[in-house]
Short mmCIF file of N, CA and C in Angstrom, two decimals:
data_model
loop_
_atom_site.label_atom_id
_atom_site.label_comp_id
_atom_site.label_asym_id
_atom_site.label_seq_id
_atom_site.Cartn_x
_atom_site.Cartn_y
_atom_site.Cartn_z
N UNK A 6 -67.14 170.26 12.52
CA UNK A 6 -67.63 168.94 12.79
C UNK A 6 -69.15 168.94 12.71
N UNK A 7 -69.65 167.92 12.12
CA UNK A 7 -71.11 167.78 12.03
C UNK A 7 -71.65 167.15 13.31
N UNK A 8 -72.94 167.29 13.51
CA UNK A 8 -73.54 166.76 14.73
C UNK A 8 -73.43 165.24 14.79
N UNK A 9 -73.46 164.54 13.70
CA UNK A 9 -73.31 163.09 13.67
C UNK A 9 -71.90 162.67 14.04
N UNK A 10 -70.91 163.51 13.70
CA UNK A 10 -69.51 163.20 14.03
C UNK A 10 -69.29 163.20 15.54
N UNK A 11 -69.94 164.11 16.22
CA UNK A 11 -69.80 164.16 17.68
C UNK A 11 -70.37 162.89 18.33
N UNK A 12 -71.46 162.42 17.81
CA UNK A 12 -72.05 161.20 18.34
C UNK A 12 -71.13 160.00 18.13
N UNK A 13 -70.55 159.90 16.94
CA UNK A 13 -69.62 158.80 16.64
C UNK A 13 -68.39 158.90 17.54
N UNK A 14 -67.87 160.10 17.73
CA UNK A 14 -66.71 160.30 18.59
C UNK A 14 -67.03 159.89 20.03
N UNK A 15 -68.17 160.27 20.55
CA UNK A 15 -68.57 159.87 21.89
C UNK A 15 -68.73 158.36 22.00
N UNK A 16 -69.28 157.73 20.98
CA UNK A 16 -69.42 156.27 20.96
C UNK A 16 -68.05 155.59 21.00
N UNK A 17 -67.11 156.07 20.21
CA UNK A 17 -65.76 155.50 20.18
C UNK A 17 -65.08 155.67 21.54
N UNK A 18 -65.19 156.84 22.13
CA UNK A 18 -64.60 157.08 23.45
C UNK A 18 -65.25 156.16 24.48
N UNK A 19 -66.56 155.98 24.42
CA UNK A 19 -67.26 155.09 25.34
C UNK A 19 -66.81 153.65 25.20
N UNK A 20 -66.65 153.19 23.96
CA UNK A 20 -66.21 151.81 23.71
C UNK A 20 -64.78 151.62 24.24
N UNK A 21 -63.91 152.57 23.99
CA UNK A 21 -62.53 152.48 24.49
C UNK A 21 -62.52 152.48 26.01
N UNK A 22 -63.34 153.32 26.63
CA UNK A 22 -63.42 153.37 28.08
C UNK A 22 -63.90 152.04 28.67
N UNK A 23 -64.91 151.46 28.07
CA UNK A 23 -65.42 150.17 28.54
C UNK A 23 -64.37 149.09 28.37
N UNK A 24 -63.67 149.07 27.23
CA UNK A 24 -62.63 148.06 26.99
C UNK A 24 -61.50 148.20 28.01
N UNK A 25 -61.08 149.43 28.32
CA UNK A 25 -60.04 149.64 29.32
C UNK A 25 -60.50 149.17 30.71
N UNK A 26 -61.74 149.49 31.05
CA UNK A 26 -62.28 149.07 32.34
C UNK A 26 -62.32 147.55 32.45
N UNK A 27 -62.80 146.87 31.40
CA UNK A 27 -62.89 145.40 31.41
C UNK A 27 -61.49 144.78 31.48
N UNK A 28 -60.54 145.33 30.75
CA UNK A 28 -59.18 144.81 30.76
C UNK A 28 -58.53 144.97 32.13
N UNK A 29 -58.72 146.11 32.74
CA UNK A 29 -58.17 146.36 34.07
C UNK A 29 -58.80 145.44 35.11
N UNK A 30 -60.11 145.27 35.04
CA UNK A 30 -60.79 144.38 35.98
C UNK A 30 -60.32 142.93 35.81
N UNK A 31 -60.14 142.51 34.57
CA UNK A 31 -59.66 141.15 34.30
C UNK A 31 -58.25 140.96 34.83
N UNK A 32 -57.40 141.94 34.64
CA UNK A 32 -56.01 141.85 35.12
C UNK A 32 -55.96 141.80 36.65
N UNK A 33 -56.80 142.60 37.31
CA UNK A 33 -56.83 142.57 38.78
C UNK A 33 -57.33 141.23 39.29
N UNK A 34 -58.32 140.65 38.63
CA UNK A 34 -58.83 139.34 39.04
C UNK A 34 -57.77 138.26 38.85
N UNK A 35 -57.02 138.31 37.77
CA UNK A 35 -55.97 137.32 37.52
C UNK A 35 -54.85 137.43 38.54
N UNK A 36 -54.47 138.65 38.91
CA UNK A 36 -53.37 138.81 39.86
C UNK A 36 -53.80 138.37 41.26
N UNK A 37 -55.09 138.43 41.56
CA UNK A 37 -55.56 137.99 42.87
C UNK A 37 -55.60 136.46 42.96
N UNK A 38 -55.71 135.79 41.81
CA UNK A 38 -55.74 134.33 41.80
C UNK A 38 -54.31 133.80 41.86
N UNK A 39 -54.19 132.59 42.38
CA UNK A 39 -52.88 131.95 42.45
C UNK A 39 -52.38 131.64 41.04
N UNK A 40 -51.09 131.85 40.82
CA UNK A 40 -50.49 131.54 39.53
C UNK A 40 -49.92 130.13 39.55
N UNK A 41 -49.95 129.47 40.70
CA UNK A 41 -49.38 128.15 40.84
C UNK A 41 -50.50 127.15 41.01
N UNK A 42 -50.44 126.07 40.25
CA UNK A 42 -51.45 125.03 40.33
C UNK A 42 -50.76 123.71 40.64
N UNK A 43 -51.29 122.98 41.60
CA UNK A 43 -50.75 121.68 41.96
C UNK A 43 -51.21 120.65 40.94
N UNK A 44 -50.27 120.13 40.17
CA UNK A 44 -50.57 119.12 39.17
C UNK A 44 -50.06 117.78 39.70
N UNK A 45 -50.99 116.85 40.04
CA UNK A 45 -50.56 115.57 40.60
C UNK A 45 -49.78 114.74 39.58
N UNK A 46 -48.81 113.98 40.09
CA UNK A 46 -48.09 113.04 39.25
C UNK A 46 -48.95 111.81 39.03
N UNK A 47 -48.77 111.18 37.89
CA UNK A 47 -49.57 110.00 37.58
C UNK A 47 -49.18 108.81 38.45
N UNK A 48 -47.88 108.67 38.72
CA UNK A 48 -47.42 107.54 39.51
C UNK A 48 -46.47 108.01 40.60
N UNK A 49 -46.71 107.55 41.81
CA UNK A 49 -45.86 107.90 42.96
C UNK A 49 -45.21 106.61 43.45
N UNK A 50 -43.87 106.51 43.40
CA UNK A 50 -43.21 105.32 43.94
C UNK A 50 -43.48 105.20 45.44
N UNK A 51 -43.78 104.00 45.90
CA UNK A 51 -44.10 103.79 47.31
C UNK A 51 -42.79 103.61 48.09
N UNK A 52 -42.42 104.66 48.80
CA UNK A 52 -41.25 104.64 49.68
C UNK A 52 -41.77 104.51 51.11
N UNK A 53 -40.86 104.41 52.07
CA UNK A 53 -41.28 104.35 53.47
C UNK A 53 -42.05 105.61 53.87
N UNK A 54 -41.60 106.76 53.38
CA UNK A 54 -42.27 108.03 53.71
C UNK A 54 -43.67 108.08 53.10
N UNK A 55 -43.79 107.64 51.85
CA UNK A 55 -45.10 107.64 51.18
C UNK A 55 -46.05 106.69 51.93
N UNK A 56 -45.57 105.51 52.29
CA UNK A 56 -46.41 104.56 53.03
C UNK A 56 -46.85 105.13 54.37
N UNK A 57 -45.93 105.80 55.07
CA UNK A 57 -46.27 106.41 56.36
C UNK A 57 -47.35 107.48 56.19
N UNK A 58 -47.21 108.32 55.17
CA UNK A 58 -48.21 109.36 54.90
C UNK A 58 -49.57 108.74 54.55
N UNK A 59 -49.56 107.73 53.69
CA UNK A 59 -50.82 107.11 53.28
C UNK A 59 -51.50 106.41 54.46
N UNK A 60 -50.71 105.76 55.31
CA UNK A 60 -51.29 105.11 56.50
C UNK A 60 -51.88 106.12 57.47
N UNK A 61 -51.38 107.35 57.42
CA UNK A 61 -51.91 108.41 58.30
C UNK A 61 -53.10 109.14 57.66
N UNK A 62 -53.51 108.71 56.47
CA UNK A 62 -54.69 109.30 55.83
C UNK A 62 -54.42 110.38 54.81
N UNK A 63 -53.17 110.58 54.45
CA UNK A 63 -52.82 111.58 53.44
C UNK A 63 -52.72 110.92 52.07
N UNK A 64 -53.11 111.64 51.06
CA UNK A 64 -52.91 111.18 49.69
C UNK A 64 -51.70 111.93 49.13
N UNK A 65 -50.67 111.19 48.79
CA UNK A 65 -49.45 111.81 48.25
C UNK A 65 -49.72 112.17 46.79
N UNK A 66 -49.50 113.43 46.45
CA UNK A 66 -49.86 113.95 45.14
C UNK A 66 -48.70 113.99 44.15
N UNK A 67 -47.48 114.22 44.65
CA UNK A 67 -46.35 114.42 43.73
C UNK A 67 -45.09 113.75 44.27
N UNK A 68 -44.13 113.63 43.38
CA UNK A 68 -42.78 113.24 43.76
C UNK A 68 -42.00 114.53 44.02
N UNK A 69 -40.69 114.41 44.14
CA UNK A 69 -39.84 115.56 44.48
C UNK A 69 -39.97 116.68 43.43
N UNK A 70 -40.02 117.90 43.93
CA UNK A 70 -40.08 119.09 43.06
C UNK A 70 -38.90 120.00 43.39
N UNK A 71 -38.36 120.63 42.35
CA UNK A 71 -37.27 121.59 42.53
C UNK A 71 -37.83 122.98 42.30
N UNK A 72 -37.48 123.89 43.21
CA UNK A 72 -37.91 125.29 43.11
C UNK A 72 -36.66 126.12 42.82
N UNK A 73 -36.44 126.49 41.56
CA UNK A 73 -35.25 127.29 41.26
C UNK A 73 -35.39 128.72 41.78
N UNK A 74 -34.28 129.26 42.25
CA UNK A 74 -34.25 130.62 42.79
C UNK A 74 -33.12 131.39 42.11
N UNK A 75 -33.46 132.54 41.54
CA UNK A 75 -32.46 133.41 40.94
C UNK A 75 -32.37 134.65 41.81
N UNK A 76 -31.15 135.03 42.18
CA UNK A 76 -30.94 136.18 43.04
C UNK A 76 -30.02 137.18 42.33
N UNK A 77 -30.36 138.43 42.42
CA UNK A 77 -29.54 139.49 41.86
C UNK A 77 -28.97 140.29 43.04
N UNK A 78 -27.64 140.31 43.17
CA UNK A 78 -26.98 140.98 44.29
C UNK A 78 -26.36 142.28 43.79
N UNK A 79 -26.71 143.39 44.45
CA UNK A 79 -26.23 144.71 44.07
C UNK A 79 -26.45 145.02 42.59
N UNK A 80 -27.58 144.61 42.08
CA UNK A 80 -27.99 144.87 40.69
C UNK A 80 -27.04 144.33 39.64
N UNK A 81 -26.12 143.46 40.01
CA UNK A 81 -25.19 142.97 38.99
C UNK A 81 -24.82 141.50 39.13
N UNK A 82 -24.52 141.04 40.33
CA UNK A 82 -24.08 139.66 40.49
C UNK A 82 -25.30 138.74 40.56
N UNK A 83 -25.36 137.82 39.63
CA UNK A 83 -26.49 136.90 39.56
C UNK A 83 -26.09 135.57 40.20
N UNK A 84 -26.86 135.16 41.20
CA UNK A 84 -26.61 133.90 41.89
C UNK A 84 -27.82 132.99 41.73
N UNK A 85 -27.59 131.69 41.82
CA UNK A 85 -28.66 130.72 41.67
C UNK A 85 -28.63 129.74 42.83
N UNK A 86 -29.80 129.31 43.24
CA UNK A 86 -29.92 128.28 44.25
C UNK A 86 -31.26 127.58 44.01
N UNK A 87 -31.66 126.75 44.95
CA UNK A 87 -32.93 126.05 44.79
C UNK A 87 -33.40 125.51 46.13
N UNK A 88 -34.68 125.29 46.20
CA UNK A 88 -35.31 124.57 47.30
C UNK A 88 -35.87 123.29 46.72
N UNK A 89 -35.96 122.26 47.54
CA UNK A 89 -36.56 121.01 47.11
C UNK A 89 -37.74 120.70 48.02
N UNK A 90 -38.85 120.31 47.42
CA UNK A 90 -40.02 119.82 48.14
C UNK A 90 -40.06 118.32 47.89
N UNK A 91 -40.12 117.53 48.96
CA UNK A 91 -40.10 116.08 48.78
C UNK A 91 -41.40 115.56 48.19
N UNK A 92 -42.53 116.06 48.67
CA UNK A 92 -43.84 115.67 48.14
C UNK A 92 -44.83 116.79 48.43
N UNK A 93 -45.97 116.70 47.78
CA UNK A 93 -47.16 117.43 48.19
C UNK A 93 -48.17 116.37 48.55
N UNK A 94 -48.89 116.56 49.64
CA UNK A 94 -49.88 115.59 50.09
C UNK A 94 -51.18 116.31 50.41
N UNK A 95 -52.26 115.56 50.30
CA UNK A 95 -53.59 116.13 50.51
C UNK A 95 -54.34 115.31 51.55
N UNK A 96 -55.10 116.01 52.37
CA UNK A 96 -56.00 115.37 53.32
C UNK A 96 -57.26 116.21 53.36
N UNK A 97 -58.38 115.56 53.08
CA UNK A 97 -59.65 116.26 52.95
C UNK A 97 -59.51 117.30 51.83
N UNK A 98 -59.81 118.54 52.10
CA UNK A 98 -59.69 119.58 51.07
C UNK A 98 -58.42 120.40 51.22
N UNK A 99 -57.53 120.00 52.10
CA UNK A 99 -56.31 120.77 52.35
C UNK A 99 -55.11 120.03 51.79
N UNK A 100 -54.13 120.80 51.32
CA UNK A 100 -52.90 120.17 50.86
C UNK A 100 -51.71 120.77 51.58
N UNK A 101 -50.65 119.95 51.67
CA UNK A 101 -49.49 120.28 52.49
C UNK A 101 -48.20 120.07 51.70
N UNK A 102 -47.20 120.85 52.06
CA UNK A 102 -45.84 120.64 51.57
C UNK A 102 -45.24 119.58 52.48
N UNK A 103 -44.55 118.59 51.89
CA UNK A 103 -43.96 117.51 52.67
C UNK A 103 -42.44 117.61 52.62
N UNK A 104 -41.83 117.63 53.79
CA UNK A 104 -40.37 117.56 53.91
C UNK A 104 -40.04 116.30 54.70
N UNK A 105 -39.09 115.53 54.19
CA UNK A 105 -38.68 114.29 54.84
C UNK A 105 -37.39 114.53 55.61
N UNK A 106 -37.35 114.03 56.85
CA UNK A 106 -36.16 114.18 57.70
C UNK A 106 -34.97 113.49 57.04
N UNK A 107 -33.83 114.12 57.12
CA UNK A 107 -32.59 113.58 56.57
C UNK A 107 -31.58 113.42 57.71
N UNK A 108 -30.91 112.29 57.75
CA UNK A 108 -29.95 112.05 58.83
C UNK A 108 -28.75 112.99 58.72
N UNK A 109 -28.41 113.41 57.51
CA UNK A 109 -27.26 114.31 57.35
C UNK A 109 -27.61 115.77 57.68
N UNK A 110 -28.88 116.05 57.86
CA UNK A 110 -29.33 117.40 58.19
C UNK A 110 -30.29 117.32 59.38
N UNK A 111 -29.76 117.07 60.59
CA UNK A 111 -30.64 116.90 61.75
C UNK A 111 -31.45 118.16 62.02
N UNK A 112 -32.61 117.95 62.55
CA UNK A 112 -33.57 119.02 62.75
C UNK A 112 -34.08 118.98 64.18
N UNK A 113 -34.04 120.11 64.86
CA UNK A 113 -34.55 120.20 66.23
C UNK A 113 -35.93 120.84 66.20
N UNK A 114 -36.85 120.28 66.97
CA UNK A 114 -38.20 120.83 67.04
C UNK A 114 -38.24 122.01 67.98
N UNK A 115 -37.60 123.08 67.58
CA UNK A 115 -37.62 124.35 68.31
C UNK A 115 -38.17 125.42 67.38
N UNK A 116 -38.71 126.44 67.96
CA UNK A 116 -39.31 127.51 67.16
C UNK A 116 -38.38 128.07 66.11
N UNK A 117 -37.15 128.37 66.51
CA UNK A 117 -36.22 128.98 65.56
C UNK A 117 -35.82 128.01 64.45
N UNK A 118 -35.67 126.73 64.77
CA UNK A 118 -35.31 125.73 63.75
C UNK A 118 -36.45 125.53 62.76
N UNK A 119 -37.66 125.44 63.29
CA UNK A 119 -38.84 125.29 62.43
C UNK A 119 -38.97 126.51 61.52
N UNK A 120 -38.82 127.67 62.09
CA UNK A 120 -38.90 128.91 61.30
C UNK A 120 -37.86 128.92 60.20
N UNK A 121 -36.60 128.67 60.56
CA UNK A 121 -35.52 128.79 59.58
C UNK A 121 -35.60 127.73 58.48
N UNK A 122 -36.02 126.51 58.83
CA UNK A 122 -35.96 125.43 57.85
C UNK A 122 -37.28 125.16 57.14
N UNK A 123 -38.41 125.48 57.74
CA UNK A 123 -39.67 125.12 57.12
C UNK A 123 -40.56 126.29 56.70
N UNK A 124 -40.43 127.43 57.36
CA UNK A 124 -41.26 128.59 57.00
C UNK A 124 -41.11 129.01 55.53
N UNK A 125 -39.90 128.95 54.94
CA UNK A 125 -39.81 129.33 53.53
C UNK A 125 -40.76 128.55 52.61
N UNK A 126 -41.01 127.29 52.92
CA UNK A 126 -41.92 126.49 52.09
C UNK A 126 -43.35 127.01 52.19
N UNK A 127 -43.75 127.41 53.38
CA UNK A 127 -45.08 127.97 53.55
C UNK A 127 -45.20 129.31 52.83
N UNK A 128 -44.12 130.10 52.86
CA UNK A 128 -44.16 131.40 52.19
C UNK A 128 -44.13 131.26 50.68
N UNK A 129 -43.49 130.23 50.17
CA UNK A 129 -43.48 129.98 48.72
C UNK A 129 -44.86 129.52 48.27
N UNK A 130 -45.47 128.64 49.04
CA UNK A 130 -46.79 128.09 48.70
C UNK A 130 -47.81 128.56 49.72
N UNK A 131 -48.26 129.79 49.57
CA UNK A 131 -49.18 130.39 50.53
C UNK A 131 -50.51 129.62 50.60
N UNK A 132 -50.86 128.92 49.52
CA UNK A 132 -52.12 128.19 49.50
C UNK A 132 -52.07 126.91 50.33
N UNK A 133 -50.87 126.47 50.70
CA UNK A 133 -50.73 125.24 51.48
C UNK A 133 -51.28 125.43 52.89
N UNK A 134 -51.86 124.37 53.42
CA UNK A 134 -52.41 124.42 54.78
C UNK A 134 -51.30 124.32 55.83
N UNK A 135 -50.11 123.94 55.40
CA UNK A 135 -48.98 123.81 56.31
C UNK A 135 -47.91 122.92 55.73
N UNK A 136 -47.00 122.51 56.58
CA UNK A 136 -45.89 121.66 56.18
C UNK A 136 -45.95 120.38 57.01
N UNK A 137 -45.80 119.23 56.35
CA UNK A 137 -45.71 117.96 57.04
C UNK A 137 -44.25 117.56 57.10
N UNK A 138 -43.73 117.40 58.29
CA UNK A 138 -42.34 116.98 58.48
C UNK A 138 -42.38 115.49 58.82
N UNK A 139 -41.84 114.67 57.93
CA UNK A 139 -41.93 113.22 58.05
C UNK A 139 -40.59 112.65 58.49
N UNK A 140 -40.58 111.99 59.64
CA UNK A 140 -39.39 111.31 60.13
C UNK A 140 -39.65 109.82 60.07
N UNK A 141 -39.13 109.17 59.02
CA UNK A 141 -39.38 107.76 58.79
C UNK A 141 -38.75 106.90 59.88
N UNK A 142 -37.56 107.28 60.36
CA UNK A 142 -36.88 106.47 61.38
C UNK A 142 -37.68 106.42 62.68
N UNK A 143 -38.41 107.49 63.01
CA UNK A 143 -39.25 107.51 64.21
C UNK A 143 -40.70 107.16 63.92
N UNK A 144 -41.02 106.93 62.61
CA UNK A 144 -42.40 106.66 62.19
C UNK A 144 -43.33 107.76 62.68
N UNK A 145 -42.93 109.00 62.40
CA UNK A 145 -43.66 110.16 62.94
C UNK A 145 -43.89 111.20 61.85
N UNK A 146 -45.08 111.78 61.87
CA UNK A 146 -45.42 112.90 60.99
C UNK A 146 -45.80 114.07 61.88
N UNK A 147 -45.14 115.19 61.69
CA UNK A 147 -45.45 116.39 62.45
C UNK A 147 -46.07 117.40 61.49
N UNK A 148 -47.31 117.81 61.79
CA UNK A 148 -47.98 118.81 60.97
C UNK A 148 -47.71 120.18 61.57
N UNK A 149 -47.14 121.07 60.76
CA UNK A 149 -46.77 122.40 61.23
C UNK A 149 -47.55 123.42 60.42
N UNK A 150 -48.28 124.26 61.14
CA UNK A 150 -49.05 125.32 60.50
C UNK A 150 -48.55 126.66 61.04
N UNK A 151 -48.38 127.61 60.14
CA UNK A 151 -47.81 128.90 60.51
C UNK A 151 -48.89 129.98 60.51
N UNK A 152 -48.81 130.85 61.50
CA UNK A 152 -49.65 132.04 61.54
C UNK A 152 -48.75 133.23 61.79
N UNK A 153 -48.70 134.15 60.86
CA UNK A 153 -47.88 135.34 61.02
C UNK A 153 -48.72 136.41 61.71
N UNK A 154 -48.21 136.96 62.78
CA UNK A 154 -48.91 138.00 63.51
C UNK A 154 -48.31 139.34 63.12
N UNK A 155 -48.87 139.90 62.10
CA UNK A 155 -48.35 141.16 61.56
C UNK A 155 -49.21 142.32 62.03
#
C-alpha cells in the first residue's frame, strides 16, 4: 500500500464513522419524540357533550376516534379489539382525552373504577394532561389526572 492509500482509507473510515454516528443520533431523537400527532377535525357536530365542554372553556378538537388493538396469545392466536375515544379537547396548552358517560355502562367514581376504565386512555396517550369524563345528564365534567408512583 502506498502512503496516499492509507490516507484515503482513513478518510473513508472517518466518513463512515461520522455517518453512523449521525444516523444513530437521529434515530434516538426520533424515538424520543412522540409518534402520535393530534390532528384536529375540520368540523365538530355540536352535541350536548360538545356544548358542555365548550361552555366549560374547552375547545373540542376531534370527533370519535377508534384505537385498534391486535393481540397475539401464546405466539399463535391472534385476537382483535378496540378502544374508542369520544373526543380530544384542549384548554390552554394542555389537551385531554374525553370519555362521555353512557347509561348502559354506569361508572362509579371510585379509585378502582377510574383505574380500570380510564387509565388505559392515559397510558395510550401519554402526552395527554388527563381524561375528561363528561356526564351530560348531570351536566358535569370531571377532570382526572393520573400520577404513577413507581
